[in-house]
CSV table of C-alpha atoms in Angstrom, one decimal:
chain,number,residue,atom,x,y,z
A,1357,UNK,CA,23.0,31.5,20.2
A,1358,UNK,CA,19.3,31.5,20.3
A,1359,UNK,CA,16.9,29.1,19.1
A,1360,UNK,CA,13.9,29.3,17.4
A,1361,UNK,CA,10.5,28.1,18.8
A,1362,UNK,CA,8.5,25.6,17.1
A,1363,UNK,CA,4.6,27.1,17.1
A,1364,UNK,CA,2.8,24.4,18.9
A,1365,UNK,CA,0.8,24.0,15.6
A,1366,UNK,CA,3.5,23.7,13.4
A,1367,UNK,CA,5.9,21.2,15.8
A,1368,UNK,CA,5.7,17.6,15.2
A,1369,UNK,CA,3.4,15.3,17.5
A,1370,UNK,CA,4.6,11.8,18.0
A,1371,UNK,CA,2.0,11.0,20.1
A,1372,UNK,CA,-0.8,11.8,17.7
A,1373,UNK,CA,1.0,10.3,14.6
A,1374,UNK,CA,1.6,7.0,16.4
A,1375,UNK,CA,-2.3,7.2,16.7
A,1376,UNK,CA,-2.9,7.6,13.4
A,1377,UNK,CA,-0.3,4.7,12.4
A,1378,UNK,CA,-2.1,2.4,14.7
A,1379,UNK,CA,-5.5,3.2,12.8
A,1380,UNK,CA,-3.3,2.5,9.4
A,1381,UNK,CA,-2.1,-1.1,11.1
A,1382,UNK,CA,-5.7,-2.4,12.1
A,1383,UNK,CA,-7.0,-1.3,8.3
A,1384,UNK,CA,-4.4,-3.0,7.0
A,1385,UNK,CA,-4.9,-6.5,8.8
A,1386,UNK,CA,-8.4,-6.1,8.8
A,1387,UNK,CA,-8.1,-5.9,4.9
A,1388,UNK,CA,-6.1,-8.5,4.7
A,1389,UNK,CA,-8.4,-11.2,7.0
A,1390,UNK,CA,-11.2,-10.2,4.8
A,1391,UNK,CA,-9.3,-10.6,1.6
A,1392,UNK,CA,-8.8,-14.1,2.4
A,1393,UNK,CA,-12.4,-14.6,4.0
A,1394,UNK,CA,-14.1,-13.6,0.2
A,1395,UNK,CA,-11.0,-15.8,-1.8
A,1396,UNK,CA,-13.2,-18.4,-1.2
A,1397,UNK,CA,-16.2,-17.3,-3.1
A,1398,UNK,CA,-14.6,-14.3,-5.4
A,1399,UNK,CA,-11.9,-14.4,-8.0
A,1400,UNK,CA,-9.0,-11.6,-7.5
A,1401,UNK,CA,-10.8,-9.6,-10.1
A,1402,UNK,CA,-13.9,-9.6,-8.3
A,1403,UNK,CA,-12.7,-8.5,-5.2
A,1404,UNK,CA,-11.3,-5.6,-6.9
A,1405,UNK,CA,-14.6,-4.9,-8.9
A,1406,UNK,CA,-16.6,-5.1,-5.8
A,1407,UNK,CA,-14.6,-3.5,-3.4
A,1408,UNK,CA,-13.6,-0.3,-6.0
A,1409,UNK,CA,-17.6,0.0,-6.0
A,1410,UNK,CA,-17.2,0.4,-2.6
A,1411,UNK,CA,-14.9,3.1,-3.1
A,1412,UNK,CA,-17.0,4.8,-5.4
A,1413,UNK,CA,-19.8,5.1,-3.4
A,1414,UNK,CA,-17.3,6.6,-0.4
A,1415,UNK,CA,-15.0,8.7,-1.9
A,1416,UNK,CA,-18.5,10.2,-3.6
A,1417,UNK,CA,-19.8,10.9,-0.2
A,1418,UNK,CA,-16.9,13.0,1.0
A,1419,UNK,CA,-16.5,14.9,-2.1
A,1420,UNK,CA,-20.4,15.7,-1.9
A,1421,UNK,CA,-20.5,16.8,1.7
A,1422,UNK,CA,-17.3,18.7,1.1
A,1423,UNK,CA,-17.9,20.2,-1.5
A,1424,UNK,CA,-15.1,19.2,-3.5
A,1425,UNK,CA,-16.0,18.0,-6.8
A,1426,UNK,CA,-14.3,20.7,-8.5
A,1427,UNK,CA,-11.2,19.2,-7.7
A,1428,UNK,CA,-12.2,16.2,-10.0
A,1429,UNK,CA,-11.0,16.9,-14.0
A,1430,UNK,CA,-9.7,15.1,-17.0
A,1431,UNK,CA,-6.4,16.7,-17.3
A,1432,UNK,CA,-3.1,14.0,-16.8
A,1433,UNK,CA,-5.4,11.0,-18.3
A,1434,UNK,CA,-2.4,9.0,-19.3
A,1435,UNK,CA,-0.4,9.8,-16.0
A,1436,UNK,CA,-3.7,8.6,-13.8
A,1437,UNK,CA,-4.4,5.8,-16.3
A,1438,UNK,CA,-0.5,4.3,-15.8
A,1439,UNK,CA,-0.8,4.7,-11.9
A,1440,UNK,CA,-4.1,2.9,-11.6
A,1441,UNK,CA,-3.1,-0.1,-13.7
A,1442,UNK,CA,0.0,-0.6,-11.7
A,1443,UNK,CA,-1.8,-0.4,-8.5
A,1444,UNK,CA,-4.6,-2.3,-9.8
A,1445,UNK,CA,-1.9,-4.9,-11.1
A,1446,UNK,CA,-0.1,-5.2,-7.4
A,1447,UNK,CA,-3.3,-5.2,-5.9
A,1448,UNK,CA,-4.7,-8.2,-7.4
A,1449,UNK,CA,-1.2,-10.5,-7.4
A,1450,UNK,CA,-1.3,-9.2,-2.8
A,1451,UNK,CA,-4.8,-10.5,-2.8
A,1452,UNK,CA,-3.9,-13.7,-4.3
A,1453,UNK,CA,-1.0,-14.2,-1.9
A,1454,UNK,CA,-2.8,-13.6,1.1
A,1455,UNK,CA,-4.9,-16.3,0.0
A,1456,UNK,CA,-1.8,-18.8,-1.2
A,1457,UNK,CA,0.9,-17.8,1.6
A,1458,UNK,CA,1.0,-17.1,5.0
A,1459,UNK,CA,0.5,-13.3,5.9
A,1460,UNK,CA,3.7,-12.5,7.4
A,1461,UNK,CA,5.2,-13.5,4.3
A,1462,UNK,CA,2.9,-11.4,2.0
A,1463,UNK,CA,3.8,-8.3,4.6
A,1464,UNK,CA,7.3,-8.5,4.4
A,1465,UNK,CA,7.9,-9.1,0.5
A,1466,UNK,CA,5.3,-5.7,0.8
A,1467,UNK,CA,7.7,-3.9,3.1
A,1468,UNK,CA,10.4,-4.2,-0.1
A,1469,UNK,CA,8.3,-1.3,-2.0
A,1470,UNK,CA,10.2,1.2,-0.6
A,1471,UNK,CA,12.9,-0.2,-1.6
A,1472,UNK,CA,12.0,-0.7,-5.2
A,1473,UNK,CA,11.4,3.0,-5.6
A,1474,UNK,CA,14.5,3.5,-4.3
A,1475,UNK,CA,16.0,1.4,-7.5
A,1476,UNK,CA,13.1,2.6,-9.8
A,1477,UNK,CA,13.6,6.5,-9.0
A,1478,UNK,CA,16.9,7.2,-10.9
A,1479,UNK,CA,14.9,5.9,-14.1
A,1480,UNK,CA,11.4,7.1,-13.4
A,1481,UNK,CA,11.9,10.3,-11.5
A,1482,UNK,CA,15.5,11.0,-12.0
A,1483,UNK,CA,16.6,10.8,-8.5
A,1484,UNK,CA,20.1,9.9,-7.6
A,1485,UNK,CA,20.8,6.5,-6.1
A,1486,UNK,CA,22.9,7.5,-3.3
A,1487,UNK,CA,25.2,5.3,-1.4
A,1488,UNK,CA,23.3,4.8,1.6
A,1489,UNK,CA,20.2,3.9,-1.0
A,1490,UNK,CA,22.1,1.5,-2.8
A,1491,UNK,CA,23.5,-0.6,0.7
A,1492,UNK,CA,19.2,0.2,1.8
A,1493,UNK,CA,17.9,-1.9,-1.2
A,1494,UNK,CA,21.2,-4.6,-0.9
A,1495,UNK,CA,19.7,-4.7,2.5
A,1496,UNK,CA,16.0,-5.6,1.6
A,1497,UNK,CA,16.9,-7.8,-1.3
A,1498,UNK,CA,18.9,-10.1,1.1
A,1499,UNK,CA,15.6,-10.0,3.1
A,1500,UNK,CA,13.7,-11.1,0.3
A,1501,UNK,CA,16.1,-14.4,-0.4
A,1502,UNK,CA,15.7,-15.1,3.4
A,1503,UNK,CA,12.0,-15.1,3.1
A,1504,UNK,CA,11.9,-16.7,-0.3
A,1505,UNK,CA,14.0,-19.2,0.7
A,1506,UNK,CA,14.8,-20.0,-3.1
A,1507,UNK,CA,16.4,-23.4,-3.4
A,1508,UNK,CA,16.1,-24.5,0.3
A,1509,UNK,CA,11.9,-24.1,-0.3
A,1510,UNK,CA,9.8,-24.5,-3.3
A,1511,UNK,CA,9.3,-21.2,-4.9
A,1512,UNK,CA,5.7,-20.8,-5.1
A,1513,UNK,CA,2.7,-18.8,-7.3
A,1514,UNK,CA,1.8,-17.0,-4.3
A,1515,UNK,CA,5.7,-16.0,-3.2
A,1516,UNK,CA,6.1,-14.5,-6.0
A,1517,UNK,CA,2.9,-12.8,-6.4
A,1518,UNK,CA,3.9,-11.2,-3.2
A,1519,UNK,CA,7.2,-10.2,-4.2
A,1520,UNK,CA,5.9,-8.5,-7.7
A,1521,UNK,CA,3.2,-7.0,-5.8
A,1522,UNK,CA,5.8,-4.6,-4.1
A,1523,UNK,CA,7.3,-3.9,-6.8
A,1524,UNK,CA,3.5,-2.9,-8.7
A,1525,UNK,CA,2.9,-1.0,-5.5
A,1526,UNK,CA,6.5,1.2,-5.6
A,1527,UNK,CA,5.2,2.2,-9.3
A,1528,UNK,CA,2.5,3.3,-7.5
A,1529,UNK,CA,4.3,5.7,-5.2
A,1530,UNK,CA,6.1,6.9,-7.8
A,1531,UNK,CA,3.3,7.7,-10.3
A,1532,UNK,CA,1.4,8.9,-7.1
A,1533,UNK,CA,4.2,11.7,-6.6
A,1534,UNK,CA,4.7,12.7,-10.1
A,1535,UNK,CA,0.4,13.3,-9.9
A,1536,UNK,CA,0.3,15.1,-6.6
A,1537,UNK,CA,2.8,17.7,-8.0
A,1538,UNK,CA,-0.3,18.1,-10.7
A,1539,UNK,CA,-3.3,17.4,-9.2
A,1540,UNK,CA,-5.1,17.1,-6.0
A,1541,UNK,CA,-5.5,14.3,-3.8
A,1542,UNK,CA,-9.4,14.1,-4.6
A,1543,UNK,CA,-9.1,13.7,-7.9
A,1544,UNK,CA,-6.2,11.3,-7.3
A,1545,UNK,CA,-8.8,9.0,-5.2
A,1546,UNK,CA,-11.7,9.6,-7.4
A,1547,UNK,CA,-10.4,8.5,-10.6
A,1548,UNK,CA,-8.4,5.2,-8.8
A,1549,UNK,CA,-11.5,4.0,-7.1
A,1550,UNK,CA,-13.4,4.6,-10.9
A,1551,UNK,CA,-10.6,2.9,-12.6
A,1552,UNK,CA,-10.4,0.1,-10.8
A,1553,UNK,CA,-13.8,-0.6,-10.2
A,1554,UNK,CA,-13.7,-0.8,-14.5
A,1555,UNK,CA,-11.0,-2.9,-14.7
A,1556,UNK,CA,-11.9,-5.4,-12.0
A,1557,UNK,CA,-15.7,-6.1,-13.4
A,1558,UNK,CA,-14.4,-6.2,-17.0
A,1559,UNK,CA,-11.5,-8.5,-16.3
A,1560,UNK,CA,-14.3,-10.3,-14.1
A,1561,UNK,CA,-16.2,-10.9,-17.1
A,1562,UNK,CA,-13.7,-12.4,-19.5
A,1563,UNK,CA,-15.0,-16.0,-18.4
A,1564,UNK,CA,-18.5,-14.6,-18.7
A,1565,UNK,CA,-19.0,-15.2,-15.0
A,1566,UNK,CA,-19.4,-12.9,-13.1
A,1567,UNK,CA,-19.9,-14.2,-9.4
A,1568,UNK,CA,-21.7,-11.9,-7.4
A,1569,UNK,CA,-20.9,-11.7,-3.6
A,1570,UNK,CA,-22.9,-13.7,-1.0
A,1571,UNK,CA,-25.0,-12.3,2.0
A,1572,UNK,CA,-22.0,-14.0,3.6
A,1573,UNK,CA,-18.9,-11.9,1.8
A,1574,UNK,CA,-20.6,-8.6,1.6
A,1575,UNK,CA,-19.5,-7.2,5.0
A,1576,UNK,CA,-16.2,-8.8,3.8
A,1577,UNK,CA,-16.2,-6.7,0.9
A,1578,UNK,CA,-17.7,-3.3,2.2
A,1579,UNK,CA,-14.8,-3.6,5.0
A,1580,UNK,CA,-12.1,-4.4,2.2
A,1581,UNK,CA,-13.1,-1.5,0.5
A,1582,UNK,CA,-13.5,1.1,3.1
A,1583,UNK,CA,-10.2,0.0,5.2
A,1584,UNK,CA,-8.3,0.6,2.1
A,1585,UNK,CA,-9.3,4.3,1.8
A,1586,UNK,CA,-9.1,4.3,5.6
A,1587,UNK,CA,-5.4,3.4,5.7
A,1588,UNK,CA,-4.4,5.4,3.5
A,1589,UNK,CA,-6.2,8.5,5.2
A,1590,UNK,CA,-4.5,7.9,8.8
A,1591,UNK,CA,-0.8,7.7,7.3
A,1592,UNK,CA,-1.7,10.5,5.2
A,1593,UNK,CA,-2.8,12.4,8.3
A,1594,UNK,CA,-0.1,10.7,10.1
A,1595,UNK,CA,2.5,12.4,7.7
A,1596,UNK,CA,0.9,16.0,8.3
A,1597,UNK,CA,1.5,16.1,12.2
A,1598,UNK,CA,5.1,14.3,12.3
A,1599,UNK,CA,8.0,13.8,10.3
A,1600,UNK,CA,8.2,10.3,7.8
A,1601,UNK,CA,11.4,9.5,10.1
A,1602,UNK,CA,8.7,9.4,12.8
A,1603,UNK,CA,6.0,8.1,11.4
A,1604,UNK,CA,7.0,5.1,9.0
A,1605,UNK,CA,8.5,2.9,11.8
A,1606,UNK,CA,5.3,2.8,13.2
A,1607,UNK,CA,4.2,1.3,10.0
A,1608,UNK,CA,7.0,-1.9,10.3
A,1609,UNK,CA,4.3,-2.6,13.2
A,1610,UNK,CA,2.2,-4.3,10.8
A,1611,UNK,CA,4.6,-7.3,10.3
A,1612,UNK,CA,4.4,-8.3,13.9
A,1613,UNK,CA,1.0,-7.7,14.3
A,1614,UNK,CA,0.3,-10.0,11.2
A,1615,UNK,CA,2.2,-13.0,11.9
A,1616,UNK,CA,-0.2,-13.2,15.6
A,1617,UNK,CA,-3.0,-12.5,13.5
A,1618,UNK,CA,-2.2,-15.4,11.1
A,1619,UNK,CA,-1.1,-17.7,14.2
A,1620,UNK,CA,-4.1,-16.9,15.8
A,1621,UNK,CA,-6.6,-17.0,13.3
A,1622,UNK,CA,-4.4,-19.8,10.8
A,1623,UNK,CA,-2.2,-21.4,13.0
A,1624,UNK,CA,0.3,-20.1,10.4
A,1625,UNK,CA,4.3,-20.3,12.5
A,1626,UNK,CA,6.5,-17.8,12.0
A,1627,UNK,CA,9.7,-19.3,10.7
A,1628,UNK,CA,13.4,-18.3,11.8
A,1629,UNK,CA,14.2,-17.2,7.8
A,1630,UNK,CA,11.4,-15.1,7.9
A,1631,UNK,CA,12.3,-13.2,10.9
A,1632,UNK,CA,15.8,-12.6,10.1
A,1633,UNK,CA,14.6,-11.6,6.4
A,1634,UNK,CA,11.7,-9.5,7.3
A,1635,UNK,CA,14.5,-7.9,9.8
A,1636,UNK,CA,17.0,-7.0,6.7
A,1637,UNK,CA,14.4,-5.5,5.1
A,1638,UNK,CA,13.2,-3.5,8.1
A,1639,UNK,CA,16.8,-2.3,8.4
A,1640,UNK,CA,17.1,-1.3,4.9
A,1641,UNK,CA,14.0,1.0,5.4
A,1642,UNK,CA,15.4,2.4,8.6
A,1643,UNK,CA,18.6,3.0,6.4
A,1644,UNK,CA,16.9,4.9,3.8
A,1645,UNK,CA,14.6,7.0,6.5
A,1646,UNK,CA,18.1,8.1,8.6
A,1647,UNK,CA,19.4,8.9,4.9
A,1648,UNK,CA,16.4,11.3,4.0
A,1649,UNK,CA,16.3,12.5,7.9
A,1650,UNK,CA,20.1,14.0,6.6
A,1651,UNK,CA,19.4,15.3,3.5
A,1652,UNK,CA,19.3,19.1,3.5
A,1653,UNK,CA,15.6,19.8,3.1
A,1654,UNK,CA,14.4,16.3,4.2
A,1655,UNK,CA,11.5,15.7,6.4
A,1656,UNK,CA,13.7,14.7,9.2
A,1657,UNK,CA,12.9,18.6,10.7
């Protein structure tokens, strides 16, 4: 029996994704350090107002110097409208928790997104909940008690900000993959940063206060708003030189790397509970990735 070769273009490159990842973990934490940096000064709202102009101002740049404004329409208004509220929604209760909580907290509630699309898919996008899917989410969800600690600890505004920010952020995905079968990923960007940037100042102004950012929080800002974008470019080109099987564990690399960022920089201690939690949840991910590895016509190639 003979095998066929992999064109060296075409075969997956660990190496090069784990790069990429690792580019995706430090523009998470850095986003995360700076969130908390401007909380002092700036509402949620705010940060998402400023931060979205941010944004603007790069996802503008790229499309000028590529070229590809063209890509940019009005057609799916209502599908790019529900997408950027519930990412705008998830966005604003993380940045509240990674002002209220400590991080390794916020960052494993946020590792339960996957999860929640797993349970949200059957109803949103009409994909089966299979077996291995169903024991992946029991998996995260007894995570999530062993990080919320409900009834042994206080429940708190910020926990549960954290834990409804996943859930805003799998709406996302989803919404995000019913858009890219319709659109492209320019327009996708272009109309979120716009969005967002709307919301954020007008929500900003319902007190009729609108603080602007100090000479002190606008580096804060600028690097909140252009490690977002940045993140989500090196998983995306992460995800085009190596199979999600390969690439998302690199991502569970965040939650470590957080809780020495938050001892460091917070003196925030990383409790037993939310090691064993965070580690169901990791598992149930791990679950779900070996699931789709399986699946005939998966990304496990």
């Amino acid at each position: 029996m003979t095998t066929a070769t992999i064109p060296a273009s075409d075969a997956p490159r660990p190496l090069l994704a784990g790069a990429w990842m690792m580019g995706a973990v430090a523009a998470f934490t850095s986003m995360a350090v700076a969130g908390r940096a401007v909380s002092l000064e700036l509402d949620t709202f705010e940060i998402m107002g400023f931060r979205s102009l941010v944004g603007i101002a790069i996802v503008a740049a790229v499309l000028t110097l590529r070229g590809m404004w063209s890509r940019v329409d009005l057609r799916n208004r209502r599908l790019h409208l529900t997408r950027n509220i519930a990412h705008f929604t998830a966005q604003n209760l993380w940045f509240y928790a990674i002002a209220a909580v400590p991080l390794a907290q916020v960052f494993a509630l946020e590792f339960t997104s996957p999860l929640w699309v797993l349970v949200l898919s059957p109803m949103l996008l009409g994909e089966r909940l299979t077996a291995a899917r169903a024991v992946a989410a029991l998996l995260g969800f007894a995570g999530i008690m062993l990080v919320a600690q409900p009834g042994a600890a206080p429940l708190t505004w910020g926990l549960g900000s954290a834990a409804a920010a996943a859930v805003g952020f799998a709406l996302t995905y989803i919404f995000t993959k019913k858009l890219t079968a319709v659109t492209q990923t320019a327009c996708i960007l272009w109309w979120m940063t716009v969005t967002q940037a709307v919301l954020g100042l007008c929500f900003a102004a319902i007190d009729g206060d609108i603080a602007l950012p100090s000479a002190q929080a606008m580096p804060w800002i600028a690097l909140i708003g252009a490690a977002g974008l940045t993140a989500h470019f090196c998983i995306a080109s992460a995800l085009r030189v190596a199979p999600a099987t390969v690439v998302m564990p690199f991502d569970f690399l965040r939650l470590p790397v957080i809780a020495v960022v938050g001892l460091i920089l917070y003196d925030e201690p990383v409790g037993p509970m939310v090691i064993a939690g965070a580690a169901l949840i990791l598992c149930g991910n791990s679950l779900n990735l070996r699931a789709a590895a399986q699946k005939p016509g998966g990304d496990g190639g």
